[in-house]
Coordinates of C-alpha atoms in Angstrom, one line a residue:
M154 CA 40.1 -9.7 -70.9
S155 CA 42.1 -12.7 -71.3
S156 CA 41.8 -16.2 -69.4
T157 CA 43.1 -20.0 -68.7
P158 CA 40.5 -22.1 -70.5
A159 CA 39.5 -25.4 -68.8
D160 CA 42.0 -27.3 -71.5
G161 CA 45.0 -25.6 -69.8
S162 CA 45.5 -23.7 -73.1
P163 CA 47.0 -20.2 -72.6
F164 CA 46.0 -19.0 -75.6
A165 CA 42.3 -18.5 -75.5
R166 CA 40.3 -15.3 -75.2
I167 CA 36.9 -15.0 -73.2
T168 CA 34.2 -13.1 -75.5
P169 CA 31.6 -11.6 -73.2
S170 CA 28.2 -12.4 -74.4
F171 CA 25.0 -10.3 -74.1
R172 CA 22.6 -12.2 -72.4
P173 CA 20.2 -9.7 -70.4
E174 CA 19.0 -10.6 -66.7
Q175 CA 16.3 -8.7 -64.9
A176 CA 18.1 -7.5 -61.6
E177 CA 16.1 -4.8 -59.1
R178 CA 18.6 -2.4 -58.2
M179 CA 18.6 -0.4 -55.1
P180 CA 17.3 3.5 -56.1
P181 CA 19.0 6.4 -54.5
C182 CA 15.8 7.4 -52.8
Q183 CA 15.7 4.4 -50.8
F184 CA 19.4 4.1 -50.2
N185 CA 18.9 7.4 -48.4
C186 CA 15.8 7.2 -46.9
A187 CA 15.9 8.2 -43.5
T188 CA 13.3 5.7 -42.3
S189 CA 14.8 2.9 -44.9
G190 CA 11.2 3.3 -46.6
L191 CA 10.4 1.7 -50.0
V192 CA 10.2 5.1 -51.8
R193 CA 10.4 3.9 -55.4
S194 CA 7.4 1.5 -54.6
W195 CA 5.2 3.6 -52.9
I196 CA 5.3 6.2 -56.0
G197 CA 5.6 3.5 -58.3
V198 CA 2.3 2.4 -57.3
I199 CA 1.0 6.1 -58.2
A200 CA 2.9 6.6 -61.5
Q201 CA 1.8 3.5 -62.8
R202 CA -1.8 3.1 -61.9
K203 CA -3.2 3.3 -65.2
K204 CA -1.2 0.3 -66.0
T205 CA -2.4 -1.5 -63.3
G206 CA -5.9 -0.7 -63.3
L207 CA -5.9 1.4 -60.1
T208 CA -8.4 4.4 -59.7
D209 CA -6.5 7.6 -58.0
E210 CA -8.1 6.8 -54.8
Q211 CA -6.9 3.2 -54.7
A212 CA -3.4 4.4 -55.6
F213 CA -3.0 7.1 -53.0
D214 CA -4.3 4.7 -50.3
E215 CA -2.2 1.5 -51.4
A216 CA 1.0 4.1 -51.7
W217 CA 0.3 5.1 -47.8
S218 CA 0.0 2.1 -46.8
I219 CA 3.3 0.9 -48.3
I220 CA 4.9 4.1 -46.0
A221 CA 3.0 3.2 -42.9
D222 CA 3.9 -0.3 -42.9
R223 CA 7.7 1.0 -42.2
N224 CA 6.8 4.3 -40.7
P225 CA 3.7 5.2 -38.8
F226 CA 4.5 8.9 -39.0
V227 CA 3.9 9.8 -42.6
A228 CA 2.1 13.1 -42.1
A229 CA 4.5 14.2 -39.7
L230 CA 7.7 13.3 -41.5
G231 CA 6.4 14.7 -45.0
R232 CA 6.5 17.8 -42.9
I233 CA 9.6 17.9 -40.7
C234 CA 12.0 15.7 -42.4
P235 CA 15.1 17.2 -44.3
H236 CA 14.4 14.8 -47.0
P237 CA 17.9 12.9 -47.7
C238 CA 15.9 10.8 -50.2
E239 CA 15.8 13.5 -52.6
S240 CA 19.3 14.3 -52.2
D241 CA 21.1 12.0 -55.1
C242 CA 17.8 11.3 -57.1
N243 CA 19.1 10.6 -60.3
R244 CA 16.1 13.0 -61.8
A245 CA 18.2 16.1 -60.6
T246 CA 20.8 15.6 -63.5
L247 CA 17.7 16.1 -65.7
D248 CA 15.7 18.5 -64.3
G249 CA 15.2 18.6 -60.7
A250 CA 14.8 15.9 -57.8
V251 CA 11.5 14.4 -57.5
S252 CA 9.5 16.2 -54.7
I253 CA 9.4 12.8 -52.6
N254 CA 8.7 14.6 -49.1
A255 CA 6.0 16.5 -50.3
M256 CA 4.2 13.7 -51.8
E257 CA 4.4 11.9 -48.6
R258 CA 3.1 14.8 -46.7
F259 CA 0.3 14.8 -49.2
L260 CA -0.4 10.7 -48.6
G261 CA 0.1 11.3 -44.8
D262 CA -3.1 14.0 -45.1
W263 CA -4.9 12.2 -47.1
A264 CA -4.8 9.1 -44.6
I265 CA -6.1 11.3 -41.9
E266 CA -9.0 12.9 -43.8
R267 CA -10.1 9.2 -44.7
A268 CA -9.4 7.6 -41.4
L269 CA -7.6 5.1 -42.8
P270 CA -6.1 2.4 -40.1
L271 CA -2.6 1.5 -39.9
P272 CA -1.9 -1.7 -41.9
G273 CA -2.0 -4.9 -39.7
L274 CA -0.5 -8.2 -39.9
A275 CA -2.0 -11.4 -39.8
S276 CA -0.4 -12.3 -36.2
A277 CA -1.8 -14.6 -33.6
P278 CA -1.6 -12.9 -29.7
Q279 CA 1.4 -13.8 -28.5
P280 CA 2.5 -14.8 -25.0
E281 CA 5.1 -12.1 -24.1
S282 CA 4.2 -8.2 -22.4
V283 CA 6.6 -5.7 -23.8
G284 CA 7.3 -2.3 -22.1
V285 CA 8.5 0.7 -23.8
I286 CA 10.0 3.6 -21.7
G287 CA 9.3 6.7 -24.0
A288 CA 6.7 7.8 -26.0
G289 CA 8.5 9.6 -28.4
P290 CA 9.0 8.7 -32.5
S291 CA 11.3 5.7 -31.7
G292 CA 9.4 4.3 -28.6
L293 CA 6.1 4.5 -30.5
S294 CA 7.5 3.1 -33.8
F295 CA 8.9 0.1 -31.9
A296 CA 5.5 -0.3 -29.9
Y297 CA 3.5 -0.2 -33.2
Q298 CA 5.3 -3.1 -34.8
M299 CA 5.5 -5.1 -31.9
A300 CA 1.5 -4.7 -31.5
R301 CA 0.7 -5.2 -34.6
R302 CA 2.9 -8.8 -34.5
G303 CA 0.4 -9.7 -31.3
Y304 CA 2.2 -8.5 -28.6
R305 CA 0.8 -6.8 -25.6
V306 CA 2.7 -3.2 -25.7
T307 CA 2.6 -0.6 -22.7
V308 CA 4.5 2.8 -23.3
Y309 CA 5.5 4.6 -20.2
D310 CA 6.1 8.3 -20.5
T311 CA 6.8 10.8 -18.0
H312 CA 4.9 13.9 -20.0
P313 CA 1.3 14.3 -19.8
Q314 CA 0.9 13.7 -23.7
A315 CA 2.7 11.2 -26.2
G316 CA 4.6 12.5 -29.0
G317 CA 8.3 13.2 -27.2
M318 CA 10.5 15.8 -28.9
L319 CA 7.5 15.7 -32.2
R320 CA 5.2 17.2 -29.3
Y321 CA 7.6 19.2 -27.3
G322 CA 10.6 19.9 -29.3
V323 CA 8.9 20.8 -32.9
P324 CA 7.1 24.3 -33.5
D325 CA 3.5 24.3 -34.5
Y326 CA 4.1 26.0 -37.3
R327 CA 6.3 23.1 -38.8
L328 CA 4.0 20.2 -37.0
P329 CA 0.6 21.3 -36.3
V330 CA -0.5 19.4 -33.0
D331 CA -3.7 17.9 -34.6
V332 CA -1.8 16.2 -37.2
L333 CA 0.6 14.5 -34.7
E334 CA -2.3 13.7 -32.5
A335 CA -3.8 12.1 -35.5
E336 CA -1.2 9.7 -36.4
I337 CA -0.4 8.8 -32.3
Q338 CA -4.1 8.1 -31.9
R339 CA -3.8 5.6 -34.7
I340 CA -0.9 3.9 -33.1
V341 CA -2.9 3.7 -30.1
D342 CA -6.0 1.8 -32.1
T343 CA -3.3 -0.9 -32.6
G344 CA -3.8 -2.1 -29.2
V345 CA -0.6 -0.3 -27.7
E346 CA -1.6 1.3 -24.1
L347 CA -0.2 4.2 -23.3
R348 CA 0.5 5.5 -19.5
L349 CA 1.5 9.0 -19.3
G350 CA 2.7 11.1 -16.8
T351 CA 4.7 8.1 -15.2
A352 CA 8.0 9.1 -14.3
V353 CA 10.6 6.0 -14.0
G354 CA 12.6 6.2 -10.8
E355 CA 8.9 8.0 -9.1
D356 CA 5.9 6.3 -10.0
V357 CA 7.5 3.0 -11.1
T358 CA 10.9 1.4 -10.8
L359 CA 13.1 -0.3 -13.4
V360 CA 12.6 -3.2 -11.4
D361 CA 8.9 -3.3 -11.3
L362 CA 8.7 -2.7 -15.1
R363 CA 11.3 -6.0 -15.6
D364 CA 8.7 -7.9 -13.1
A365 CA 5.7 -6.6 -15.5
H366 CA 7.5 -7.2 -18.7
D367 CA 9.6 -10.2 -20.6
V368 CA 11.5 -7.4 -22.9
L369 CA 11.8 -3.6 -22.3
Y370 CA 12.6 -0.9 -25.4
V371 CA 14.1 2.5 -24.2
G372 CA 13.3 5.5 -26.2
I373 CA 13.6 8.3 -23.8
G374 CA 15.4 10.5 -26.2
A375 CA 17.6 13.0 -25.4
Q376 CA 15.6 16.0 -23.8
A377 CA 17.9 17.5 -21.6
G378 CA 19.5 20.4 -22.9
R379 CA 23.8 21.4 -22.4
D380 CA 24.9 24.4 -20.9
L381 CA 27.3 26.8 -22.8
G382 CA 30.0 26.0 -20.4
L383 CA 30.2 29.8 -19.8
D384 CA 30.6 31.6 -16.5
G385 CA 27.1 33.0 -15.6
D386 CA 25.2 31.1 -18.1
T387 CA 23.2 29.1 -15.3
E388 CA 22.4 32.2 -13.1
L389 CA 21.5 34.7 -15.6
P390 CA 18.4 34.3 -18.4
V391 CA 20.1 31.9 -20.6
W392 CA 17.9 29.2 -21.9
R393 CA 18.5 25.9 -22.8
G394 CA 16.8 25.4 -26.6
I395 CA 15.0 22.6 -25.8
D396 CA 13.6 24.0 -22.5
Y397 CA 12.3 27.3 -24.6
L398 CA 10.8 25.2 -27.1
H399 CA 9.0 22.9 -24.5
A400 CA 7.6 25.8 -22.6
V401 CA 6.3 27.3 -25.6
N402 CA 4.8 24.4 -27.0
T403 CA 3.1 23.9 -23.7
G404 CA 1.3 27.1 -23.8
Q405 CA 3.7 29.2 -21.5
R406 CA 3.9 32.8 -22.3
I407 CA 7.8 33.2 -22.3
D408 CA 9.1 36.9 -22.4
L409 CA 12.7 36.8 -23.6
G410 CA 12.8 40.7 -24.2
A411 CA 13.2 42.6 -27.1
R412 CA 16.6 41.4 -27.9
V413 CA 17.9 37.7 -28.2
A414 CA 21.0 35.7 -29.0
V415 CA 20.5 32.1 -30.0
V416 CA 23.8 29.8 -29.8
G417 CA 24.0 26.8 -32.2
G418 CA 23.5 25.9 -35.9
G419 CA 21.3 22.7 -35.6
N420 CA 17.7 22.3 -36.6
T421 CA 16.8 23.1 -32.4
A422 CA 18.8 26.6 -32.8
I423 CA 16.9 27.6 -35.9
D424 CA 13.4 26.3 -34.3
A425 CA 14.5 28.3 -31.2
A426 CA 15.4 31.4 -33.2
R427 CA 12.1 31.7 -35.1
T428 CA 9.9 30.8 -32.5
A429 CA 11.5 33.7 -30.7
R430 CA 11.2 35.9 -33.6
R431 CA 7.5 35.3 -33.7
G432 CA 7.4 36.3 -29.8
G433 CA 8.3 39.7 -31.5
A434 CA 11.9 39.6 -30.3
D435 CA 15.0 40.8 -32.7
V436 CA 17.2 37.8 -33.1
T437 CA 20.5 36.9 -34.0
L438 CA 21.8 33.3 -34.2
V439 CA 25.6 32.9 -33.5
Y440 CA 27.0 30.0 -35.1
R441 CA 30.8 28.8 -34.7
R442 CA 31.3 27.9 -38.3
S443 CA 30.0 29.2 -41.8
R444 CA 26.4 28.8 -43.3
E445 CA 27.7 25.6 -45.1
E446 CA 28.6 23.8 -42.5
M447 CA 25.4 24.0 -40.6
P448 CA 23.9 20.8 -39.7
A449 CA 20.4 22.7 -39.7
S450 CA 18.1 22.1 -42.8
P451 CA 19.0 24.4 -45.4
H452 CA 15.4 25.5 -46.3
E453 CA 14.8 26.2 -42.5
V454 CA 17.7 28.6 -42.8
V455 CA 16.6 30.2 -45.4
E456 CA 12.9 30.4 -44.1
A457 CA 14.5 32.0 -40.7
E458 CA 16.2 34.5 -43.0
E459 CA 13.2 35.5 -44.7
E460 CA 11.5 36.1 -41.1
G461 CA 14.2 38.3 -40.3
V462 CA 16.6 36.2 -37.9
A463 CA 20.0 37.8 -38.1
F464 CA 23.0 35.1 -38.7
L465 CA 26.7 35.7 -37.0
F466 CA 28.7 33.1 -38.6
L467 CA 32.2 31.9 -37.2
A468 CA 31.6 33.2 -33.9
A469 CA 31.9 31.7 -30.6
P470 CA 30.7 32.6 -27.4
V471 CA 33.3 33.2 -24.8
G472 CA 31.4 34.3 -22.1
V473 CA 28.0 36.3 -20.8
E474 CA 27.4 38.8 -18.1
P475 CA 25.1 41.1 -16.9
A476 CA 25.0 44.8 -18.1
S477 CA 24.5 48.0 -16.1
D478 CA 21.1 48.3 -17.6
G479 CA 19.9 45.1 -16.8
S480 CA 20.6 43.5 -20.1
L481 CA 22.9 40.7 -21.0
V482 CA 26.3 41.1 -22.7
L483 CA 27.2 38.2 -24.7
R484 CA 31.1 38.4 -25.8
A485 CA 32.1 36.2 -28.4
S486 CA 35.4 35.8 -30.7
R487 CA 35.7 35.6 -34.3
M488 CA 36.5 32.2 -35.7
E489 CA 38.3 30.8 -38.6
L490 CA 38.0 27.4 -40.1
G491 CA 40.9 24.7 -39.5
E492 CA 41.1 21.3 -40.5
P493 CA 38.3 18.5 -40.4
D494 CA 37.5 17.1 -37.2
E495 CA 35.6 13.7 -36.3
S496 CA 32.8 15.3 -37.8
G497 CA 34.0 15.6 -41.1
R498 CA 33.5 19.3 -40.9
R499 CA 36.4 22.1 -40.5
R500 CA 37.2 22.7 -36.8
P501 CA 36.4 26.2 -35.8
V502 CA 39.8 28.0 -34.5
P503 CA 39.7 31.6 -32.6
I504 CA 41.0 34.2 -34.2
P505 CA 43.4 36.1 -31.5
G506 CA 42.3 39.6 -30.6
S507 CA 38.9 39.4 -32.5
A508 CA 36.8 39.8 -29.4
L509 CA 32.9 41.3 -30.0
E510 CA 30.2 42.0 -28.0
L511 CA 26.3 41.5 -28.4
E512 CA 24.0 43.4 -25.9
V513 CA 20.8 41.1 -25.5
E514 CA 18.1 40.6 -23.0
S515 CA 18.1 36.9 -23.5
V516 CA 20.3 34.1 -24.6
I517 CA 19.2 30.7 -25.8
A518 CA 21.7 28.0 -26.0
A519 CA 20.8 25.2 -28.3
V520 CA 24.2 23.0 -28.7
S521 CA 23.4 19.8 -28.0
Q522 CA 20.9 17.3 -26.1
E523 CA 21.3 14.6 -23.5
P524 CA 19.0 11.9 -22.2
V525 CA 17.5 12.4 -18.8
W526 CA 18.8 9.1 -16.5
E527 CA 16.6 9.6 -13.6
G528 CA 15.2 5.6 -12.6
L529 CA 17.4 4.2 -15.2
E530 CA 21.2 4.8 -13.9
E531 CA 21.7 1.1 -14.2
L532 CA 21.6 1.1 -17.8
H533 CA 23.6 4.3 -18.2
D534 CA 27.0 3.7 -19.4
G535 CA 28.2 7.3 -19.0
G536 CA 26.7 9.0 -22.5
R537 CA 24.6 7.0 -24.7
L538 CA 23.3 3.3 -24.9
A539 CA 25.3 1.5 -26.8
A540 CA 23.4 -0.9 -28.9
D541 CA 24.0 -3.3 -31.9
A542 CA 22.7 -2.3 -35.6
M543 CA 19.3 -3.8 -34.5
G544 CA 19.1 -2.1 -31.1
W545 CA 20.0 -4.9 -28.8
V546 CA 21.7 -3.4 -25.6
Q547 CA 21.9 -6.0 -23.0
G548 CA 19.6 -9.1 -21.7
D549 CA 16.2 -8.0 -22.1
V550 CA 16.8 -4.4 -23.0
W551 CA 16.7 -2.8 -26.6
A552 CA 17.1 0.9 -27.3
G553 CA 16.3 3.1 -30.4
G554 CA 16.4 7.0 -30.9
D555 CA 18.8 9.7 -29.5
V556 CA 19.2 7.8 -26.4
R557 CA 21.6 5.9 -28.8
N558 CA 22.7 8.7 -31.0
L559 CA 21.6 12.0 -32.0
G560 CA 19.9 11.9 -35.1
I561 CA 16.4 13.0 -37.2
A562 CA 13.2 11.3 -36.3
G563 CA 13.5 9.4 -39.5
E564 CA 16.3 7.7 -37.9
A565 CA 14.5 7.4 -34.6
I566 CA 11.9 5.6 -36.2
V567 CA 13.8 3.3 -38.2
Q568 CA 15.6 2.3 -35.3
G569 CA 12.3 1.5 -33.5
R570 CA 10.9 -0.8 -36.2
R571 CA 14.3 -2.6 -36.6
A572 CA 14.4 -3.5 -32.9
A573 CA 10.7 -4.7 -33.0
E574 CA 11.2 -6.8 -36.3
T575 CA 14.5 -8.5 -34.8
M576 CA 13.2 -8.8 -31.1
H577 CA 10.2 -11.0 -32.8
A578 CA 12.1 -13.0 -34.8
R579 CA 14.5 -13.8 -31.7
L580 CA 11.3 -14.6 -29.7
R581 CA 9.4 -16.7 -32.5
G582 CA 13.1 -18.3 -33.5
L583 CA 12.7 -16.8 -37.2
P584 CA 15.2 -15.7 -39.2
E585 CA 16.7 -12.1 -38.5
P586 CA 16.2 -9.5 -40.9
E587 CA 19.6 -8.1 -42.5
L588 CA 20.0 -4.9 -43.4
D589 CA 19.9 -4.0 -47.4
E590 CA 23.7 -2.6 -48.3
R591 CA 23.3 -2.8 -52.0
P592 CA 25.1 0.4 -53.4
P593 CA 22.5 2.5 -55.1
I594 CA 22.1 3.0 -59.2
G595 CA 23.7 6.2 -60.5
P596 CA 22.8 8.4 -63.4
D597 CA 25.2 6.9 -65.6
E598 CA 23.0 3.8 -65.5
I599 CA 19.9 5.9 -66.8
L600 CA 18.6 6.8 -70.3
F601 CA 17.6 10.7 -69.9
G602 CA 16.6 10.6 -72.9
F603 CA 13.7 8.5 -72.7
H604 CA 11.9 11.1 -70.5
E605 CA 10.6 14.3 -71.5
P606 CA 11.5 17.3 -69.1
A607 CA 8.9 18.1 -66.4
E608 CA 9.3 21.1 -64.0
R609 CA 9.6 19.7 -60.5
A610 CA 6.5 20.5 -58.2
T611 CA 7.7 22.6 -54.9
P612 CA 5.2 23.5 -52.2
T613 CA 4.4 26.9 -51.6
R614 CA 5.2 29.0 -48.5
V615 CA 3.3 31.0 -46.6
P616 CA 4.8 34.9 -47.1
P617 CA 7.1 35.9 -44.1
G618 CA 4.5 39.1 -42.8
E619 CA 1.9 36.4 -42.3
R620 CA 3.8 34.1 -40.8
L621 CA 4.9 36.4 -38.2
H622 CA 1.6 38.0 -37.8
N623 CA 0.0 34.6 -36.8
P624 CA 3.0 32.3 -35.4
G625 CA 1.1 29.1 -34.9
L626 CA 0.4 29.0 -38.9
E627 CA 2.0 26.2 -41.0
V628 CA 4.5 27.9 -42.9
T629 CA 4.6 25.1 -45.9
R630 CA 1.6 24.5 -47.9
G631 CA 1.0 20.8 -49.3
L632 CA 1.0 19.7 -53.1
T633 CA -2.6 19.5 -54.4
R634 CA -3.8 16.4 -55.9
D635 CA -2.9 17.1 -59.4
E636 CA 0.6 18.3 -58.6
V637 CA 1.1 14.7 -56.7
L638 CA -0.3 12.9 -59.8
R639 CA 2.3 14.7 -62.0
E640 CA 5.2 14.6 -59.7
A641 CA 4.8 11.1 -59.5
N642 CA 5.1 10.7 -63.0
R643 CA 8.5 12.4 -62.9
C644 CA 10.0 9.4 -61.2
M645 CA 12.0 7.3 -63.3
S646 CA 11.7 4.3 -61.5
C647 CA 15.5 3.6 -61.1
G648 CA 16.4 0.0 -61.2
S649 CA 13.0 -1.3 -61.3
C650 CA 10.8 -2.4 -64.2
F651 CA 8.1 0.7 -64.8
G652 CA 6.3 -1.3 -67.9
C653 CA 7.6 1.0 -70.5
E654 CA 7.8 -1.9 -72.8
Q655 CA 11.1 -1.0 -74.8
C656 CA 12.6 -4.6 -74.1
S657 CA 9.9 -6.4 -76.0
M658 CA 9.6 -3.8 -78.7
F659 CA 13.2 -4.3 -79.4
C660 CA 13.8 -8.2 -79.1
N661 CA 13.4 -10.2 -82.5
A662 CA 13.6 -13.5 -80.4
Q663 CA 10.6 -12.5 -78.7
C664 CA 12.1 -13.4 -75.1
Y665 CA 9.7 -11.3 -73.5
T666 CA 6.2 -12.3 -72.0
R667 CA 4.0 -9.8 -70.7
V668 CA 2.6 -11.0 -67.0
D669 CA -0.9 -11.3 -66.6
E670 CA -1.3 -10.0 -63.2
A671 CA 1.0 -6.7 -63.6
G672 CA 2.5 -4.2 -61.1
P673 CA 5.2 -2.1 -60.4
G674 CA 8.3 -3.6 -60.9
S675 CA 6.9 -6.9 -62.6
Y676 CA 5.5 -6.6 -66.4
F677 CA 7.6 -9.1 -68.5
T678 CA 9.1 -12.4 -67.9
L679 CA 12.0 -13.4 -69.6
S680 CA 13.0 -16.9 -71.2
L681 CA 16.4 -17.1 -72.8
D682 CA 16.0 -20.0 -74.6
A683 CA 15.7 -17.9 -77.8
C684 CA 18.0 -15.2 -76.8
E685 CA 20.3 -14.1 -79.7
E686 CA 22.4 -12.2 -77.2
C687 CA 22.1 -9.2 -79.2
G688 CA 22.4 -6.9 -76.1
K689 CA 19.6 -4.4 -77.6
C690 CA 17.0 -4.7 -74.6
V691 CA 19.9 -4.0 -72.1
E692 CA 20.9 -1.2 -74.4
V693 CA 17.4 0.4 -74.5
C694 CA 16.3 -0.2 -71.0
P695 CA 15.8 3.4 -69.7
C696 CA 15.9 2.4 -65.8
G697 CA 18.9 0.4 -65.6
F698 CA 16.7 -2.9 -64.6
L699 CA 18.0 -4.6 -67.3
Q700 CA 21.8 -5.6 -67.2
T701 CA 24.2 -8.2 -69.2
C702 CA 24.5 -11.6 -66.9
P703 CA 27.9 -11.2 -65.6
S704 CA 28.2 -14.8 -65.3
S705 CA 27.5 -15.4 -69.1
A706 CA 30.7 -15.0 -70.7
T707 CA 31.4 -17.5 -73.6
P708 CA 35.0 -18.8 -74.7
G709 CA 35.8 -17.5 -78.2
P710 CA 38.5 -19.1 -80.4
P711 CA 41.9 -19.1 -79.6
N712 CA 44.3 -16.1 -80.1
P713 CA 46.6 -16.5 -83.2

């Protein structure tokens, strides 16, 4: 490229040098992580434990602590998160993405077995009192982060037990109750007070809460299911998906009959279908788009198929009515996909004259969910609470989770943490945290030839027949200790030094000096005093941690 030099001559060219710089990059796993967790960091602790002098046990403890610093539900999310962190893992280009979610589950269970307390912070007691409305994943995440910063935190929830959708909306075969209770108890152990069975608007008013607390966090979730909006679906045996799952999770025996139709394509629909199948019913899931457009986790769809759930794609209900024999007739129309809608998915369009009917005993509508606003009407803006990126709503009110926008549990947890970090900064007059919006490092910047192919560790599943015979049995088994250690070694530490020593070995000028107290991301210091600008170190760095300084271009001789 050409440029005009300082002396004004237009006939000079810029010759780029190859002076290296150490620059930590954003790994795709962290970029896509629902909780914005430091995925590369905690995996690196395990993978590089021998280089840093840690035992396996010490590495597991430290890795769990890194996750729990940002997310107190390590074992829970290790089971139910759809693991978007794995979607763009650079290792997939070689032989398969790293099994991040399964490793997280192992660490969560490891910490429960060892009764590890949540990592604390060296914080003095703060004068402000904090009230939290809703004991779901977002509210409890926020409460934990505020309590460890020294605040007095009280959580109010209308239900008799804490956990929100994690307890009442996720079946036991995906998330065992004892795992959830163990992680909630750790949050309580940080000093959080739970006031359960307390309904805002009945047992306590919003005015009472504002009088008792300096700030409020609203994490009530979206625990009201929506109807199908069809004639008859409010009088006939048509369940809302979340109500059905709540009833089953609280121990109620629900007789749906022999044939059940579930309407919807999200995780709630899949959970309802699989739960009804475990109750002995023949289940058909009706979804208005194709399989590829389903928002449900793909592996959950596969498991539902294995268990005998039938799928009727590209069909939308248009009515439900009683049949002469006491059953129901669900009338539907065949659909075709048109242009994309606001969600980015192709809009389903009815096909004229394509009506079909399903004879069933029960229908479960799992199409969407809404917040329950009783007692909080003055905060209600007609749908969701409008908040800024860090969760501030207005005045003394903050919010996070499904009350702001429907999403997965990881998103609710990170919103609780960000609100706590920002609220603490404002209360103490500290700099507010900023979102890390660096782009992720891609596979074109990784030297795959440095890594030996290694098969991905994949968790096994209980056979379908055994699942249906034992409805509460957890379907997915965890990785073993040895599998976790091997899987950690598959991580390529994208964008961060992992001590491979390539730079030091190929540098003739000896610019690299080993760090006395090495650790993940920090193994060598770099001094450019004697750098020959050969660029070899950048060329051989397998993880993209070394780059050519963008500002190190030097002017060359004039062009002829």
